[in-house]
Short mmCIF file of C-alpha atoms and ligand atoms in Angstrom, two decimals:
data_model
loop_
_atom_site.label_atom_id
_atom_site.label_comp_id
_atom_site.label_asym_id
_atom_site.label_seq_id
_atom_site.Cartn_x
_atom_site.Cartn_y
_atom_site.Cartn_z
CA MET T 1 101.65 114.12 -32.00
CA HIS T 2 102.88 111.84 -29.27
CA ARG T 3 100.34 111.25 -26.62
CA GLU T 4 101.26 109.41 -23.49
CA ASN T 5 98.90 108.08 -21.05
CA MET T 6 100.19 108.93 -17.68
CA GLN T 7 98.81 106.40 -15.27
CA THR T 8 99.61 106.33 -11.70
CA SER T 9 98.05 104.66 -8.83
CA CYS T 10 97.96 104.76 -5.13
CA GLY T 11 95.42 102.05 -5.40
CA LYS T 12 96.49 100.17 -2.36
CA PHE T 13 95.74 103.24 -0.39
CA GLY T 14 92.33 103.54 -1.96
CA MET T 15 93.34 106.40 -4.26
CA GLY T 16 93.43 105.96 -8.02
CA PHE T 17 94.41 108.28 -10.87
CA ASN T 18 94.05 107.74 -14.56
CA ILE T 19 94.89 110.83 -16.60
CA SER T 20 95.60 111.16 -20.27
CA VAL T 21 98.17 113.86 -21.01
CA ASN T 22 100.09 114.77 -24.15
CA GLN T 23 103.63 115.18 -23.07
CA ASN T 24 104.48 117.20 -26.10
CA ASP T 25 101.58 119.50 -25.64
CA PHE T 26 102.20 120.23 -22.01
CA PRO T 27 105.71 119.35 -21.09
CA PHE T 28 105.97 121.40 -18.01
CA SER T 29 102.60 120.43 -16.77
CA TYR T 30 103.38 116.83 -17.33
CA TYR T 31 106.40 116.95 -15.00
CA MET T 32 104.66 119.00 -12.44
CA MET T 33 101.78 116.48 -12.39
CA ASN T 34 104.29 113.67 -11.95
CA ILE T 35 105.80 115.42 -9.00
CA SER T 36 102.35 116.04 -7.50
CA PHE T 37 101.42 112.42 -7.77
CA PHE T 38 104.66 111.47 -6.20
CA LEU T 39 104.01 113.70 -3.25
CA ILE T 40 100.43 112.57 -2.88
CA CYS T 41 101.39 108.93 -2.92
CA SER T 42 104.36 109.45 -0.54
CA GLY T 43 102.03 111.27 1.87
CA ALA T 44 99.54 108.58 1.71
CA GLN T 45 102.15 105.88 2.26
CA ALA T 46 103.57 107.73 5.16
CA LYS T 47 100.12 108.15 6.67
CA GLN T 48 99.33 104.50 6.18
CA ALA T 49 102.68 103.52 7.69
CA SER T 50 101.92 105.74 10.66
CA LEU T 51 98.48 104.22 11.03
CA GLN T 52 100.10 100.72 10.82
CA VAL T 53 102.52 101.62 13.59
CA SER T 54 99.75 103.05 15.71
CA HIS T 55 97.59 100.02 15.17
CA SER T 56 100.46 97.76 15.96
CA ALA T 57 101.22 99.66 19.11
CA ALA T 58 97.63 99.60 20.21
CA SER T 59 97.49 95.90 19.57
CA GLU T 60 100.52 95.36 21.80
CA VAL T 61 98.94 97.50 24.57
CA ILE T 62 95.68 95.65 24.32
CA SER T 63 97.51 92.35 24.35
CA GLU T 64 99.51 93.54 27.38
CA VAL T 65 96.37 94.66 29.20
CA THR T 66 94.72 91.31 28.44
CA PHE T 67 97.77 89.48 29.71
CA LEU T 68 97.92 91.57 32.86
CA ARG T 69 94.18 91.06 33.52
CA SER T 70 94.65 87.30 33.08
CA ASN T 71 97.79 87.38 35.23
CA HIS T 72 95.95 89.43 37.96
CA SER T 73 93.13 86.83 37.95
CA ASP T 74 95.80 84.12 38.24
CA VAL T 75 97.46 85.85 41.15
CA ILE T 76 94.13 86.29 42.98
CA GLY T 77 93.32 82.68 42.30
CA ALA T 78 96.67 81.57 43.57
CA GLU T 79 96.33 83.69 46.70
CA LYS T 80 92.95 82.08 47.43
CA GLN T 81 94.43 78.66 46.86
CA ALA T 82 97.36 79.44 49.16
CA THR T 83 95.12 80.76 51.88
CA SER T 84 92.91 77.63 51.60
CA ALA T 85 96.04 75.40 51.65
CA LEU T 86 97.31 77.22 54.75
CA ALA T 87 94.02 76.78 56.62
CA ASN T 88 94.12 73.09 55.71
CA ALA T 89 97.69 72.78 56.92
CA ILE T 90 96.86 74.42 60.22
CA LYS T 91 93.91 72.10 60.66
CA ASN T 92 95.92 69.05 59.74
CA HIS T 93 98.75 70.14 62.08
CA THR T 94 96.24 70.48 64.94
CA GLN T 95 94.74 67.06 64.30
CA LEU T 96 98.17 65.50 63.86
CA LYS T 97 99.39 67.04 67.13
CA GLU T 98 96.34 65.65 68.94
CA GLN T 99 96.86 62.23 67.45
CA ILE T 100 100.57 62.28 68.49
CA ASP T 101 99.64 63.45 71.96
CA TRP T 102 97.17 60.61 72.32
CA ARG T 103 99.66 58.14 70.94
CA ASP T 104 102.25 59.28 73.48
CA ILE T 105 99.77 58.95 76.30
CA ASN T 106 98.65 55.53 75.10
CA ASN T 107 102.26 54.44 74.81
CA LEU T 108 102.92 55.57 78.33
CA LEU T 109 99.84 53.86 79.56
CA ILE T 110 100.78 50.63 77.73
CA SER T 111 104.39 50.70 78.78
CA GLY T 112 103.43 51.48 82.39
CA SER T 113 101.12 48.48 82.45
CA THR T 114 103.06 46.00 80.42
CA CYS T 115 106.36 46.54 82.17
CA GLY T 116 104.74 45.53 85.43
CA LYS T 117 105.81 48.57 87.27
CA CYS T 118 102.34 50.27 87.46
CA PRO T 119 98.85 48.94 87.84
CA LEU T 120 96.89 48.44 84.64
CA GLY T 121 95.69 51.68 83.17
CA TRP T 122 98.11 53.77 85.11
CA LEU T 123 100.69 55.95 83.36
CA ILE T 124 104.36 55.54 84.07
CA PHE T 125 106.50 58.61 83.93
CA ASN T 126 109.74 59.51 85.55
CA SER T 127 109.77 56.40 87.84
CA SER T 128 106.30 57.14 89.10
CA CYS T 129 102.86 55.79 88.31
CA PHE T 130 100.05 58.13 87.73
CA PHE T 131 96.25 57.59 87.88
CA PHE T 132 93.92 60.05 86.35
CA SER T 133 90.43 59.59 87.72
CA TYR T 134 88.84 60.31 84.27
CA THR T 135 90.23 57.08 82.97
CA GLU T 136 87.57 55.30 85.05
CA SER T 137 84.90 57.84 84.74
CA THR T 138 84.63 61.26 83.11
CA THR T 139 81.68 62.19 85.25
CA VAL T 140 82.71 61.15 88.78
CA LYS T 141 84.13 64.06 90.75
CA LYS T 142 84.97 64.31 94.43
CA ASN T 143 86.16 66.88 96.94
CA TRP T 144 89.80 66.92 97.93
CA HIS T 145 89.42 64.63 100.97
CA LYS T 146 87.37 61.99 99.04
CA SER T 147 89.81 62.15 96.20
CA ARG T 148 92.69 61.55 98.52
CA GLU T 149 90.86 58.59 100.06
CA ASP T 150 90.43 57.10 96.67
CA CYS T 151 94.13 57.40 95.92
CA ILE T 152 95.06 55.87 99.35
CA LYS T 153 92.74 52.87 98.54
CA ARG T 154 94.77 52.39 95.36
CA GLY T 155 97.97 52.29 97.26
CA ALA T 156 98.90 55.80 96.26
CA ASP T 157 98.21 59.39 97.31
CA LEU T 158 97.35 62.61 95.55
CA VAL T 159 100.10 63.60 93.17
CA VAL T 160 103.16 65.51 94.33
CA ILE T 161 104.41 67.67 91.49
CA ASP T 162 108.03 67.98 92.28
CA ASN T 163 109.85 68.24 88.92
CA GLN T 164 109.47 69.52 85.47
CA GLN T 165 108.48 66.12 84.07
CA ASP T 166 105.50 66.00 86.37
CA HIS T 167 104.55 69.36 84.99
CA THR T 168 104.81 68.02 81.52
CA ILE T 169 102.40 65.23 82.47
CA ASN T 170 100.04 67.61 84.02
CA ASP T 171 100.05 69.76 80.89
CA MET T 172 99.55 66.77 78.59
CA ARG T 173 96.48 65.67 80.53
CA SER T 174 94.83 68.88 81.38
CA GLY T 175 95.71 70.59 78.08
CA ARG T 176 92.88 68.70 76.44
CA ASP T 177 90.34 70.47 78.52
CA VAL T 178 88.19 67.36 78.60
CA TRP T 179 88.28 66.93 82.40
CA GLY T 180 86.57 70.07 83.39
CA ASN T 181 88.26 72.72 85.43
CA GLY T 182 91.14 70.88 86.94
CA PHE T 183 92.48 68.04 89.21
CA TRP T 184 93.03 67.91 92.87
CA ILE T 185 96.74 67.61 93.68
CA GLY T 186 98.49 66.78 96.96
CA LEU T 187 99.14 70.41 97.94
CA THR T 188 97.50 72.17 100.82
CA ASP T 189 97.78 75.20 103.17
CA MET T 190 95.51 73.63 105.78
CA GLU T 191 98.17 73.72 108.53
CA SER T 192 99.16 77.29 108.09
CA GLU T 193 97.27 79.64 105.83
CA GLY T 194 99.47 80.78 103.01
CA THR T 195 102.19 78.20 103.51
CA TRP T 196 101.64 75.53 100.81
CA VAL T 197 102.92 72.09 101.69
CA TRP T 198 102.97 68.95 99.54
CA LEU T 199 101.87 65.64 100.96
CA ASN T 200 105.47 64.52 101.20
CA ASN T 201 106.00 67.42 103.61
CA VAL T 202 107.97 69.48 101.15
CA THR T 203 107.02 73.21 101.27
CA GLU T 204 106.34 74.76 97.94
CA VAL T 205 108.38 77.85 97.60
CA GLU T 206 107.91 78.49 93.83
CA GLN T 207 105.36 81.13 93.15
CA ARG T 208 105.48 81.10 89.36
CA TYR T 209 103.17 78.06 88.97
CA TRP T 210 100.19 79.82 90.38
CA MET T 211 97.74 81.35 88.03
CA ASP T 212 97.42 85.09 88.13
CA GLY T 213 95.61 86.16 91.27
CA GLU T 214 96.07 82.77 92.92
CA PRO T 215 96.21 81.49 95.58
CA ASN T 216 93.61 83.80 96.87
CA ASP T 217 91.97 81.80 99.68
CA GLY T 218 88.73 82.93 98.18
CA HIS T 219 85.16 82.67 99.32
CA ILE T 220 84.87 80.61 102.46
CA GLY T 221 88.59 79.75 102.35
CA GLU T 222 90.53 77.75 99.83
CA ASP T 223 93.23 75.39 101.22
CA CYS T 224 93.65 72.72 98.56
CA GLY T 225 95.65 72.91 95.40
CA VAL T 226 94.20 72.36 91.93
CA ALA T 227 96.18 71.78 88.67
CA VAL T 228 94.58 73.15 85.64
CA PHE T 229 95.74 73.99 82.14
CA SER T 230 96.12 77.63 81.26
CA ASN T 231 96.03 78.75 77.72
CA GLU T 232 97.49 82.11 78.61
CA ASN T 233 100.56 80.63 80.31
CA PRO T 234 101.28 76.93 80.48
CA TRP T 235 103.54 77.46 83.45
CA LYS T 236 100.67 78.90 85.48
CA THR T 237 98.75 75.73 86.20
CA ARG T 238 97.58 76.04 89.81
CA TYR T 239 94.91 77.67 91.91
CA ASP T 240 93.48 77.00 95.30
CA GLY T 241 90.04 75.64 95.80
CA ALA T 242 87.66 74.92 98.71
CA CYS T 243 88.72 71.44 99.85
CA SER T 244 85.33 70.14 100.97
CA GLN T 245 83.00 72.03 98.69
CA LYS T 246 84.59 71.90 95.29
CA GLN T 247 84.02 68.68 93.28
CA LEU T 248 86.85 67.85 90.85
CA GLN T 249 88.67 64.94 89.26
CA TRP T 250 91.97 64.06 90.71
CA ILE T 251 95.44 62.59 90.05
CA CYS T 252 96.96 59.81 92.14
CA GLU T 253 100.67 58.88 92.17
CA ILE T 254 102.72 55.99 93.32
CA ASN T 255 106.32 56.93 93.65
CA GLN T 256 108.53 54.07 92.50
CA SER T 257 111.84 55.52 93.49
CA1 LIG X 301 94.18 78.83 101.93
CA1 LIG X 302 91.52 80.34 94.60
#
């Protein structure tokens, strides 16, 4: 009698079978059993393959999430770095601008002095020499009359701002906000209230240079012009002050033309 050991294995799936069957004794059962093992193993393989696919997909998702988390952290880090860099750039730009302004002023002061056209320490600009009282003292302030006296002693007079370049100078100096509230300039309405006349007898007709609400002839009467830097509007650089009472710095001018 022929006996055949029918061995099959789905061992790699953790399933093992070892059955001894006599093919001659049970031919039909033998084949049925073969088919059954085939189906069991196929099912197990399919399930394993499915698990492998699921595991692989999950790994990819986890990997993707990890990557995105890492990427997100990088983006946040880059944003912080960019913000910091921008703040530094703004700070550097401000410092550089101040350095350039000072260099321009120093160059003007040097050129004014060395070319012999202006007294030492005066600033030359647009064929005129300018003296800013702060260059001698940052603390000495005078009323309008005393300021004018000082200018006259220097062979000059209070500044007459009669063109755009003079405005530029005025902005350059007063924009630093280191000279207090402003400078006396050669502009008054002493002769006729509300009619503003420069010391060269030219009547000022432009209204746009006054700060908002000025001139207002405030308090006990304000008849002398002051130049001051305005953050809100660099064009509006003037107001009127009380000539005898208010103590300010001043700007003298020698007109070379
Ligand atoms: Ca007035
Ligand atoms: Ca005023």
